[in-house]
Each structure stands twice: as C-alpha cells, then as structure tokens.
Amino acid sequence: MNSNIAVPQTYLGNQDTGTVANLKLDQFFKDSCLFQLIKTARIANPDIQSALQRVEIAGANLQYSRSWLMPEVSFNASAGIEKFGDYTMNGVGNYDTNLSPNITDKQHIPNPTPEYFVGLRSSWEIDLWGKFHNKKKAAFTRFLASRSAYKLAMTGLTAQVATSYYQLLALDNESRIIEENITLQKNALEIIKIQKLGGRATELAVQQFQAQLARTQGLRYVTNQLITETENKLKFLTGKFNEPIKRDTSISSLKLPTIFSAGVPSQLLLNRPDIREAELELGAMNADIDAARKAFLPSLTISPYIGYNAFSTAVLFNPVSLVYGLLGGITAPIFNRKKIKSNYAKTVAEGKQALYNYQKVIFRGFMEVSNSLKGIDNYNHYYQFKKQEVKSLKNAVDVANDLFLVGRANYLEIITAQRNVLDAELELANTKKDIFLNAINLYRATGGGWK
C-alpha cells in the first residue's frame, strides 16, 4: 500500500530548517528541579517499564519468526502395541513371516505387536515463495515499531511531567497572589469598620467588604486542593509516594520561552515516534499481506527421521535396528481456500486501517505543531497586554482608596477595583503558564523529549 502523503513545505510560513526537537532535555528544560523529576520518572514510571516490556515481547516474537525458516528437529521416544486380525494384510503377512526358515527366533513377530522408536524426527517446510520471509520481515518491522512506541511513551511522559510541574508553579503563584489580596482586603475591612464608627460608612459597606474577603479566603482552599492534586500527580508519574516535590522557582520569575523553530513539516516523518511507529506498522502489514497472498500457493514439506526402531526392547539399540527415512510432499489448498481467502481479506483490511492511521498521525502531528507555534506567539502578546492591565488595575486600587478617603469615591468602587486586580493577576499567572505549556507541546509535537 502506498504510504506517500504530501505535507506542506512550512508551518505558518516559517522557513527555518532547524527544529526544537533536536535540543537535549537539559538544553530545553533548564530548571534543575524539573530536569531531575523527568530523570526520575524515566526510571520509575510504570508506563515506561510496561513499554520496555513490549519491546522485549516484540524481540521474542522476532526470534520466534526466525525459526520458521529453519527445520523443526525433535527427539522422539515412543512405544505402542497393536493387535492384528487374522484376516488382515498385516495379520496374514506376519503369520507367514514367522513360518519362514530365513528368520531367527528373535525376529519372530508377536501378536499383539509392540512398537518402539527412539530417535530424531524433523519437519521442514521449504520457503519456496518467500511466505516465511515476509512473516519474518513483519516481525522485524514490528520490533522496530515497538521501539518507536517506547520512545513515544518517553515523549509523552516528559511532556506530562513538565506540564504538571509548570501547573504546580502557576498554582504556587496563585496561592501567593491570593494571600497578598487577603492581606489587602483585611486592611480595607478594618478601615471601613473604623469609618463606620466615625459615621462615614454604613453596615452595608462593612458586609460588602466582609463578603469579598470571604470569597478570597475560600479561593485559598480551592487552590490548596489543586496544589495537592498536582503534587500527587507528579509523585505518581515519578513513582514516588510521600517525597515532597521540589521546586525552587516561581513561574512569575521565570523567563518566557523564546520563539522556537519547528523546522519543516517533512522532519516530522523522521522525528516523531508515533509517526515512525505508524509507518513501521504499515510496513509490517504490507509484509503480512504478501504472506497471506502466498498462502494460496503450494507448499513443499520435507520430513526426515533417523533412530532405532524394533518390536522388542532387547534389540532396540542393536545397530541393525537403525532406521532412517525421508519423506517429501507438495500440498496445495483446495477445500480450505475459503478460509485462506477470509484471512487474506482480513489482512488487507487491517493494512488499509494501518494506512489510514498513518495518515491520521501525520495530520495530527502537523496540527499540533501549528497550534503550539501559534499558541506561543499569541499568548506572548496576550501576556504583555495582561501585564499592562494588571499595572493599570493596581493603580486604580490606589486611586480608589485615595478618593474614598476624601469622599469622592464610594466603597463599591474600591471593592470592584480590588476584585478586578485579583482576577487579572490570577489570569496573568495562568497566561504565563499557557506559554510554557505550548512550548512543551511544541517540543513533544516535533518529536523531542526521548533522546
């Protein structure tokens, strides 16, 4: 089946030929705590260990497929007994043989007649048409595909750990912002209470400030729960139970990722493990189809044997009891052709399925790279405007406080200004997190993270 698929020459008009996928882990993830978490996860994560065992299974299947090209040789020791009827060829022949003067007493054939054999038997189907060669080729290709699947598990795990880590840093930053706003809102509440005692504010204002403070204090516990869940997810990914997740940086102090180069789309075919896996699986299915097609052709089987054969154990290992033989036969399917046709049709359908999956993986890879590239660019611009918004809103809070003290603003304007600052600061932190997540997705989407 033809696996050729035309891909665009560039992403979003980007003409760069380099790719972020070529960066090593320590070049891309410069945070030492994150890098250590990724290293730990690669050793202890159960999914990685399971993927490694799938490679071992594929390797064992490859070794097994090689045996199809070689003759089967087995040691055989058998014993049996048979009673011949008087009106059978063996019965009459054995009776007549026992009357012959040409045989000794040891050569008299008893009835029932024992049968003993000790020796080697072999069966070898000659690979006339390359059927077994194709099966071996399919097994080898699937072994390579399992290695690509292992690399895919590596890239996925790397992205998962990094994503959870930056989510944790963003949540830490949210917790800090919430605590700062709780302190500010407590101070505002105390001021409004004093003004109430002086007759400059009402109980309604006090209740409004208390409600806003309660809302912000409630957010603290929601954020704490999210921090706990994210830490536990990282512990699960790294195969740990109770060890604390070390992080010594805040996402607010991290430098934003630079605009990375994604290279050209054709590099996806070489870099992305899932595309490579799908391509290899398609090649294996093509070999399976060839093997299924050749099952319609005649097969030649050679069955030699050598050993000791006698009807008495006393003379079984006598040199004159040595026997050997060779049987060759050609067989061709006749009545079971329908079964072979069904298997061939199934294999062809599975091959087409592999082709469509290969095409789907390429389309998905191109889409993921394009989304991540555009996401880094758009969120960077959004982040810059959001910083200006936060700065303006903080100034608005200061102005509202000053105006309130001189009676030129009401308490609702202060509450609104404080709430807007809190929401904007939280959104700013999440926007920065989104930039890092898009960078991680770009690294994974271009095939980085497994080397």
Short mmCIF file of C-alpha atoms in Angstrom, two decimals:
data_model
loop_
_atom_site.label_atom_id
_atom_site.label_comp_id
_atom_site.label_asym_id
_atom_site.label_seq_id
_atom_site.Cartn_x
_atom_site.Cartn_y
_atom_site.Cartn_z
CA MET A 1 0.00 0.00 0.00
CA ASN A 2 1.29 3.44 -0.90
CA SER A 3 2.10 5.44 2.24
CA ASN A 4 3.13 8.64 0.44
CA ILE A 5 1.34 11.71 1.74
CA ALA A 6 2.02 15.30 0.69
CA VAL A 7 2.79 17.63 3.58
CA PRO A 8 3.13 21.44 3.41
CA GLN A 9 6.59 22.90 2.93
CA THR A 10 6.46 25.08 6.05
CA TYR A 11 4.46 25.80 9.21
CA LEU A 12 2.65 29.12 9.12
CA GLY A 13 5.15 30.44 6.56
CA ASN A 14 8.14 29.70 8.81
CA GLN A 15 11.16 28.97 6.60
CA ASP A 16 13.55 27.79 9.35
CA THR A 17 15.15 24.40 8.82
CA GLY A 18 16.28 23.86 12.42
CA THR A 19 13.98 22.23 14.92
CA VAL A 20 13.48 22.42 18.67
CA ALA A 21 13.21 18.61 18.66
CA ASN A 22 17.00 18.39 18.32
CA LEU A 23 17.51 20.02 21.73
CA LYS A 24 18.52 17.66 24.51
CA LEU A 25 16.46 17.54 27.68
CA ASP A 26 18.89 19.63 29.72
CA GLN A 27 19.02 22.21 26.92
CA PHE A 28 15.26 22.60 26.77
CA PHE A 29 14.37 22.13 30.46
CA LYS A 30 16.87 24.37 32.24
CA ASP A 31 15.10 24.19 35.62
CA SER A 32 17.20 21.69 37.62
CA CYS A 33 14.25 20.55 39.73
CA LEU A 34 12.15 19.79 36.66
CA PHE A 35 15.05 18.05 34.94
CA GLN A 36 15.54 15.81 37.98
CA LEU A 37 11.84 14.95 38.08
CA ILE A 38 11.94 13.91 34.42
CA LYS A 39 15.02 11.74 35.00
CA THR A 40 13.35 10.04 37.97
CA ALA A 41 10.13 9.43 36.03
CA ARG A 42 12.03 7.81 33.15
CA ILE A 43 13.40 5.22 35.56
CA ALA A 44 10.44 4.55 37.85
CA ASN A 45 7.28 5.27 35.86
CA PRO A 46 5.17 2.10 35.37
CA ASP A 47 4.07 3.08 31.85
CA ILE A 48 7.69 3.35 30.73
CA GLN A 49 8.52 -0.03 32.23
CA SER A 50 5.48 -1.51 30.52
CA ALA A 51 6.53 -0.02 27.17
CA LEU A 52 10.00 -1.51 27.65
CA GLN A 53 8.45 -4.93 28.18
CA ARG A 54 6.52 -4.54 24.93
CA VAL A 55 9.90 -4.12 23.22
CA GLU A 56 11.03 -7.36 24.87
CA ILE A 57 7.87 -9.13 23.66
CA ALA A 58 8.42 -7.89 20.11
CA GLY A 59 12.04 -9.07 20.29
CA ALA A 60 10.90 -12.53 21.40
CA ASN A 61 8.40 -12.64 18.51
CA LEU A 62 11.21 -11.74 16.12
CA GLN A 63 13.33 -14.64 17.41
CA TYR A 64 10.33 -16.93 17.01
CA SER A 65 9.74 -15.78 13.43
CA ARG A 66 13.29 -16.76 12.50
CA SER A 67 12.54 -20.37 13.45
CA TRP A 68 10.00 -20.60 10.58
CA LEU A 69 12.89 -20.59 8.09
CA MET A 70 14.68 -23.46 9.83
CA PRO A 71 13.69 -27.14 10.06
CA GLU A 72 12.00 -28.37 13.22
CA VAL A 73 14.01 -31.15 14.84
CA SER A 74 12.67 -33.03 17.85
CA PHE A 75 13.78 -36.01 19.89
CA ASN A 76 11.15 -38.71 19.86
CA ALA A 77 10.77 -41.76 22.10
CA SER A 78 7.54 -43.66 21.54
CA ALA A 79 6.05 -47.02 22.43
CA GLY A 80 2.83 -48.70 21.34
CA ILE A 81 1.14 -52.04 20.77
CA GLU A 82 -1.18 -53.27 18.04
CA LYS A 83 -3.28 -56.45 17.65
CA PHE A 84 -3.65 -57.56 14.04
CA GLY A 85 -6.68 -59.53 12.89
CA ASP A 86 -6.25 -62.89 11.21
CA TYR A 87 -7.90 -61.64 8.05
CA THR A 88 -5.80 -58.53 7.53
CA MET A 89 -2.73 -57.98 5.39
CA ASN A 90 -0.51 -57.50 8.42
CA GLY A 91 -2.03 -60.45 10.23
CA VAL A 92 -1.59 -62.87 7.31
CA GLY A 93 1.82 -61.45 6.42
CA ASN A 94 3.19 -61.65 9.95
CA TYR A 95 1.89 -65.21 10.37
CA ASP A 96 3.52 -66.28 7.09
CA THR A 97 6.77 -64.49 8.01
CA ASN A 98 7.00 -66.36 11.33
CA LEU A 99 6.92 -69.71 9.39
CA SER A 100 9.85 -68.68 7.20
CA PRO A 101 13.11 -70.58 7.81
CA ASN A 102 15.03 -67.42 6.92
CA ILE A 103 14.34 -65.67 10.27
CA THR A 104 15.72 -66.31 13.73
CA ASP A 105 13.77 -66.71 16.92
CA LYS A 106 14.46 -63.08 17.83
CA GLN A 107 12.82 -61.99 14.60
CA HIS A 108 9.50 -63.73 15.26
CA ILE A 109 6.73 -61.13 15.24
CA PRO A 110 4.45 -61.38 18.26
CA ASN A 111 0.73 -60.71 18.09
CA PRO A 112 -0.15 -58.27 19.61
CA THR A 113 2.92 -56.49 18.22
CA PRO A 114 4.81 -53.87 20.31
CA GLU A 115 6.35 -50.87 18.53
CA TYR A 116 9.32 -48.94 19.95
CA PHE A 117 11.12 -45.95 18.41
CA VAL A 118 13.91 -43.76 19.78
CA GLY A 119 15.45 -41.12 17.53
CA LEU A 120 15.08 -37.77 15.81
CA ARG A 121 12.22 -36.57 13.64
CA SER A 122 12.19 -33.40 11.58
CA SER A 123 9.77 -31.38 9.53
CA TRP A 124 10.85 -28.58 7.23
CA GLU A 125 8.54 -26.55 5.02
CA ILE A 126 10.71 -25.05 2.30
CA ASP A 127 10.08 -21.32 1.84
CA LEU A 128 9.52 -21.62 -1.91
CA TRP A 129 7.65 -18.35 -2.38
CA GLY A 130 9.05 -16.23 0.46
CA LYS A 131 5.98 -16.58 2.70
CA PHE A 132 8.03 -17.12 5.85
CA HIS A 133 10.49 -14.45 4.79
CA ASN A 134 7.58 -11.98 4.70
CA LYS A 135 6.42 -13.08 8.14
CA LYS A 136 9.93 -12.59 9.47
CA LYS A 137 10.05 -9.15 7.84
CA ALA A 138 6.73 -8.25 9.51
CA ALA A 139 8.04 -9.39 12.90
CA PHE A 140 11.24 -7.38 12.49
CA THR A 141 9.31 -4.28 11.45
CA ARG A 142 7.01 -4.63 14.46
CA PHE A 143 10.07 -4.93 16.68
CA LEU A 144 11.26 -1.57 15.33
CA ALA A 145 7.73 -0.20 15.82
CA SER A 146 7.78 -1.29 19.46
CA ARG A 147 10.98 0.70 19.96
CA SER A 148 9.27 3.73 18.47
CA ALA A 149 6.33 3.11 20.82
CA TYR A 150 8.81 3.13 23.70
CA LYS A 151 10.18 6.47 22.50
CA LEU A 152 6.61 7.74 22.19
CA ALA A 153 5.97 6.79 25.81
CA MET A 154 9.12 8.71 26.73
CA THR A 155 7.99 11.88 24.95
CA GLY A 156 4.54 11.62 26.47
CA LEU A 157 5.92 11.12 29.97
CA THR A 158 8.36 14.02 29.57
CA ALA A 159 5.52 16.32 28.48
CA GLN A 160 3.26 15.13 31.31
CA VAL A 161 5.89 15.76 33.99
CA ALA A 162 6.81 19.18 32.59
CA THR A 163 3.17 20.20 32.19
CA SER A 164 2.30 19.19 35.75
CA TYR A 165 5.41 20.95 37.05
CA TYR A 166 4.53 24.28 35.43
CA GLN A 167 0.91 23.89 36.54
CA LEU A 168 2.24 23.46 40.06
CA LEU A 169 4.39 26.58 39.78
CA ALA A 170 1.37 28.52 38.49
CA LEU A 171 -0.73 27.29 41.42
CA ASP A 172 2.02 28.32 43.85
CA ASN A 173 1.92 31.76 42.28
CA GLU A 174 -1.89 31.85 42.53
CA SER A 175 -1.61 30.97 46.22
CA ARG A 176 0.83 33.85 46.76
CA ILE A 177 -1.44 36.29 44.91
CA ILE A 178 -4.46 35.18 46.94
CA GLU A 179 -2.60 35.59 50.24
CA GLU A 180 -1.47 39.10 49.24
CA ASN A 181 -5.03 40.05 48.33
CA ILE A 182 -6.36 38.61 51.59
CA THR A 183 -3.98 40.89 53.48
CA LEU A 184 -5.06 43.92 51.42
CA GLN A 185 -8.74 43.12 51.84
CA LYS A 186 -8.36 42.64 55.59
CA ASN A 187 -6.79 46.08 55.83
CA ALA A 188 -9.62 47.57 53.75
CA LEU A 189 -12.18 45.90 56.03
CA GLU A 190 -10.56 47.37 59.12
CA ILE A 191 -10.60 50.82 57.55
CA ILE A 192 -14.28 50.58 56.64
CA LYS A 193 -15.11 49.42 60.17
CA ILE A 194 -13.33 52.45 61.63
CA GLN A 195 -15.15 54.70 59.20
CA LYS A 196 -18.44 53.17 60.27
CA LEU A 197 -17.68 54.01 63.90
CA GLY A 198 -17.00 57.57 62.78
CA GLY A 199 -20.27 57.72 60.87
CA ARG A 200 -18.62 57.90 57.46
CA ALA A 201 -19.69 54.38 56.32
CA THR A 202 -22.67 52.09 56.76
CA GLU A 203 -23.12 48.48 57.85
CA LEU A 204 -23.87 47.66 54.20
CA ALA A 205 -20.33 48.66 53.25
CA VAL A 206 -18.89 46.54 56.06
CA GLN A 207 -20.87 43.48 54.90
CA GLN A 208 -19.76 44.00 51.29
CA PHE A 209 -16.09 44.10 52.31
CA GLN A 210 -16.55 41.04 54.53
CA ALA A 211 -18.20 39.13 51.66
CA GLN A 212 -15.31 39.95 49.33
CA LEU A 213 -12.79 38.82 51.94
CA ALA A 214 -14.70 35.55 52.48
CA ARG A 215 -14.69 34.90 48.74
CA THR A 216 -10.94 35.38 48.51
CA GLN A 217 -10.30 33.26 51.62
CA GLY A 218 -12.38 30.49 50.04
CA LEU A 219 -10.22 30.61 46.91
CA ARG A 220 -7.23 29.83 49.12
CA TYR A 221 -8.57 26.33 49.91
CA VAL A 222 -9.56 25.59 46.32
CA THR A 223 -6.02 26.46 45.24
CA ASN A 224 -4.53 24.37 48.06
CA GLN A 225 -6.55 21.37 46.88
CA LEU A 226 -5.34 21.85 43.29
CA ILE A 227 -1.76 22.07 44.57
CA THR A 228 -2.22 18.80 46.46
CA GLU A 229 -3.67 17.04 43.41
CA THR A 230 -0.91 18.30 41.12
CA GLU A 231 1.81 17.25 43.58
CA ASN A 232 0.26 13.79 43.84
CA LYS A 233 0.12 13.53 40.05
CA LEU A 234 3.84 14.29 39.87
CA LYS A 235 4.50 11.71 42.57
CA PHE A 236 2.55 9.16 40.55
CA LEU A 237 4.44 9.99 37.36
CA THR A 238 7.79 9.68 39.15
CA GLY A 239 6.86 6.50 41.00
CA LYS A 240 7.06 8.09 44.46
CA PHE A 241 4.68 8.15 47.41
CA ASN A 242 5.48 10.73 50.07
CA GLU A 243 8.57 12.54 48.85
CA PRO A 244 7.96 16.30 48.52
CA ILE A 245 8.04 17.82 45.05
CA LYS A 246 10.99 20.18 44.97
CA ARG A 247 10.59 23.45 43.10
CA ASP A 248 12.79 26.40 43.83
CA THR A 249 11.44 28.92 41.30
CA SER A 250 8.19 30.78 40.89
CA ILE A 251 6.60 30.94 37.49
CA SER A 252 6.38 34.72 37.82
CA SER A 253 10.19 34.96 37.88
CA LEU A 254 10.85 32.53 35.01
CA LYS A 255 11.95 33.87 31.66
CA LEU A 256 9.41 33.38 28.91
CA PRO A 257 10.38 30.79 26.29
CA THR A 258 11.94 32.14 23.15
CA ILE A 259 10.23 31.66 19.80
CA PHE A 260 11.38 28.19 18.86
CA SER A 261 11.87 26.86 15.37
CA ALA A 262 9.72 23.88 14.47
CA GLY A 263 11.72 23.05 11.35
CA VAL A 264 9.91 21.89 8.24
CA PRO A 265 6.92 19.51 8.27
CA SER A 266 8.84 16.73 6.48
CA GLN A 267 11.07 16.43 9.57
CA LEU A 268 8.05 15.12 11.47
CA LEU A 269 8.40 11.90 9.50
CA LEU A 270 11.85 11.41 11.00
CA ASN A 271 11.46 12.89 14.48
CA ARG A 272 8.03 11.97 15.82
CA PRO A 273 7.98 8.45 17.32
CA ASP A 274 4.25 7.98 16.73
CA ILE A 275 4.62 8.73 13.01
CA ARG A 276 7.59 6.38 12.81
CA GLU A 277 5.62 3.72 14.68
CA ALA A 278 2.62 4.09 12.35
CA GLU A 279 4.89 3.93 9.30
CA LEU A 280 6.57 0.75 10.54
CA GLU A 281 3.23 -0.83 11.41
CA LEU A 282 2.09 -0.06 7.86
CA GLY A 283 5.23 -1.77 6.51
CA ALA A 284 4.56 -4.80 8.71
CA MET A 285 1.01 -5.03 7.41
CA ASN A 286 2.28 -4.92 3.81
CA ALA A 287 4.54 -7.88 4.63
CA ASP A 288 1.58 -9.66 6.25
CA ILE A 289 -0.48 -9.10 3.09
CA ASP A 290 2.28 -10.61 0.94
CA ALA A 291 2.47 -13.61 3.26
CA ALA A 292 -1.31 -14.06 3.21
CA ARG A 293 -1.34 -13.88 -0.60
CA LYS A 294 1.34 -16.58 -0.86
CA ALA A 295 -0.68 -18.90 1.37
CA PHE A 296 -2.69 -19.73 -1.79
CA LEU A 297 0.41 -21.30 -3.40
CA PRO A 298 1.54 -24.94 -2.96
CA SER A 299 3.94 -25.75 -0.16
CA LEU A 300 6.79 -28.27 -0.09
CA THR A 301 7.44 -30.10 3.17
CA ILE A 302 10.38 -32.44 3.83
CA SER A 303 10.14 -34.81 6.81
CA PRO A 304 13.32 -36.84 7.51
CA TYR A 305 13.87 -39.11 10.52
CA ILE A 306 16.62 -41.29 11.99
CA GLY A 307 16.66 -43.54 15.04
CA TYR A 308 16.20 -47.05 16.42
CA ASN A 309 13.02 -49.00 15.69
CA ALA A 310 12.07 -52.51 16.89
CA PHE A 311 9.24 -54.57 18.32
CA SER A 312 11.42 -55.79 21.19
CA THR A 313 13.29 -53.68 23.73
CA ALA A 314 16.01 -56.34 23.89
CA VAL A 315 17.18 -55.49 20.38
CA LEU A 316 16.08 -51.85 20.21
CA PHE A 317 19.58 -50.38 20.39
CA ASN A 318 21.16 -53.06 18.26
CA PRO A 319 22.98 -51.48 15.27
CA VAL A 320 20.81 -53.46 12.89
CA SER A 321 17.73 -51.68 14.39
CA LEU A 322 18.92 -48.34 13.00
CA VAL A 323 16.37 -46.82 10.64
CA TYR A 324 16.17 -43.61 8.66
CA GLY A 325 13.93 -42.17 6.06
CA LEU A 326 12.98 -39.10 4.08
CA LEU A 327 9.52 -38.01 3.01
CA GLY A 328 8.79 -35.07 0.79
CA GLY A 329 5.40 -33.83 -0.25
CA ILE A 330 3.73 -30.93 -2.02
CA THR A 331 0.39 -29.74 -0.72
CA ALA A 332 -1.93 -27.16 -2.18
CA PRO A 333 -5.09 -25.74 -0.60
CA ILE A 334 -8.35 -26.82 -2.20
CA PHE A 335 -11.20 -27.15 0.27
CA ASN A 336 -9.67 -24.65 2.72
CA ARG A 337 -9.24 -21.88 0.14
CA LYS A 338 -12.27 -20.07 1.58
CA LYS A 339 -10.52 -19.91 4.93
CA ILE A 340 -7.37 -18.55 3.29
CA LYS A 341 -9.42 -16.02 1.31
CA SER A 342 -11.08 -14.81 4.52
CA ASN A 343 -7.71 -14.43 6.23
CA TYR A 344 -6.34 -12.57 3.20
CA ALA A 345 -9.34 -10.20 3.12
CA LYS A 346 -8.96 -9.54 6.85
CA THR A 347 -5.24 -8.82 6.45
CA VAL A 348 -5.88 -6.42 3.55
CA ALA A 349 -8.50 -4.57 5.61
CA GLU A 350 -6.07 -4.32 8.52
CA GLY A 351 -3.46 -2.98 6.11
CA LYS A 352 -5.83 -0.25 4.92
CA GLN A 353 -6.59 0.57 8.55
CA ALA A 354 -2.85 0.94 9.20
CA LEU A 355 -2.57 3.25 6.17
CA TYR A 356 -5.39 5.49 7.37
CA ASN A 357 -3.89 5.56 10.86
CA TYR A 358 -0.53 6.61 9.38
CA GLN A 359 -2.21 9.46 7.52
CA LYS A 360 -4.14 10.48 10.63
CA VAL A 361 -0.99 10.60 12.76
CA ILE A 362 0.73 12.87 10.21
CA PHE A 363 -2.26 15.23 10.07
CA ARG A 364 -2.43 15.30 13.87
CA GLY A 365 1.29 16.00 14.16
CA PHE A 366 1.10 18.91 11.72
CA MET A 367 -1.93 20.33 13.57
CA GLU A 368 -0.24 20.03 16.99
CA VAL A 369 2.91 21.81 15.80
CA SER A 370 0.90 24.59 14.14
CA ASN A 371 -1.27 25.06 17.25
CA SER A 372 1.75 25.20 19.55
CA LEU A 373 3.66 27.65 17.36
CA LYS A 374 0.69 29.96 17.13
CA GLY A 375 -0.08 29.46 20.81
CA ILE A 376 3.36 30.63 21.91
CA ASP A 377 3.08 33.70 19.73
CA ASN A 378 -0.50 34.62 20.68
CA TYR A 379 -0.11 34.01 24.40
CA ASN A 380 3.09 36.05 24.45
CA HIS A 381 1.22 39.01 23.01
CA TYR A 382 -1.71 38.43 25.35
CA TYR A 383 0.69 38.26 28.31
CA GLN A 384 2.18 41.66 27.52
CA PHE A 385 -1.25 43.30 27.37
CA LYS A 386 -2.35 41.49 30.53
CA LYS A 387 0.70 42.89 32.37
CA GLN A 388 -0.35 46.39 31.35
CA GLU A 389 -3.88 45.64 32.56
CA VAL A 390 -2.65 44.44 35.97
CA LYS A 391 -0.46 47.53 36.34
CA SER A 392 -3.36 49.83 35.50
CA LEU A 393 -5.74 48.00 37.84
CA LYS A 394 -3.27 48.23 40.73
CA ASN A 395 -3.00 51.95 40.13
CA ALA A 396 -6.80 52.10 40.05
CA VAL A 397 -6.97 50.49 43.51
CA ASP A 398 -4.59 53.11 44.91
CA VAL A 399 -6.58 55.92 43.29
CA ALA A 400 -9.89 54.48 44.54
CA ASN A 401 -8.54 54.30 48.09
CA ASP A 402 -7.35 57.89 47.97
CA LEU A 403 -10.65 59.12 46.54
CA PHE A 404 -12.62 57.14 49.11
CA LEU A 405 -10.70 58.73 51.98
CA VAL A 406 -11.66 62.21 50.73
CA GLY A 407 -15.24 61.21 49.99
CA ARG A 408 -15.02 61.32 46.20
CA ALA A 409 -15.48 57.55 45.63
CA ASN A 410 -17.81 55.02 47.23
CA TYR A 411 -16.93 51.65 48.74
CA LEU A 412 -18.32 49.71 45.76
CA GLU A 413 -15.66 51.24 43.53
CA ILE A 414 -12.96 50.02 45.92
CA ILE A 415 -14.43 46.52 46.08
CA THR A 416 -14.70 46.37 42.29
CA ALA A 417 -11.13 47.60 41.83
CA GLN A 418 -9.75 45.04 44.33
CA ARG A 419 -11.68 42.18 42.72
CA ASN A 420 -10.52 43.20 39.24
CA VAL A 421 -6.90 43.19 40.39
CA LEU A 422 -7.22 39.72 41.91
CA ASP A 423 -8.84 38.28 38.79
CA ALA A 424 -6.34 39.94 36.47
CA GLU A 425 -3.32 38.77 38.49
CA LEU A 426 -4.62 35.20 38.52
CA GLU A 427 -5.23 35.34 34.79
CA LEU A 428 -1.74 36.76 34.24
CA ALA A 429 -0.21 33.80 36.07
CA ASN A 430 -2.28 31.34 34.04
CA THR A 431 -1.33 33.07 30.79
CA LYS A 432 2.35 32.66 31.56
CA LYS A 433 1.71 29.02 32.36
CA ASP A 434 -0.05 28.61 28.98
CA ILE A 435 3.05 29.95 27.22
CA PHE A 436 5.22 27.32 28.87
CA LEU A 437 2.68 24.58 28.15
CA ASN A 438 2.61 25.49 24.46
CA ALA A 439 6.41 25.38 24.39
CA ILE A 440 6.30 21.91 25.95
CA ASN A 441 3.69 20.80 23.43
CA LEU A 442 5.84 22.11 20.59
CA TYR A 443 8.84 20.19 21.93
CA ARG A 444 6.77 16.99 22.11
CA ALA A 445 4.89 17.60 18.84
CA THR A 446 8.11 17.99 16.83
CA GLY A 447 9.47 14.74 18.26
CA GLY A 448 11.63 15.99 21.12
CA GLY A 449 11.86 14.58 24.62
CA TRP A 450 13.00 10.99 24.08
CA LYS A 451 16.67 11.33 23.18
#
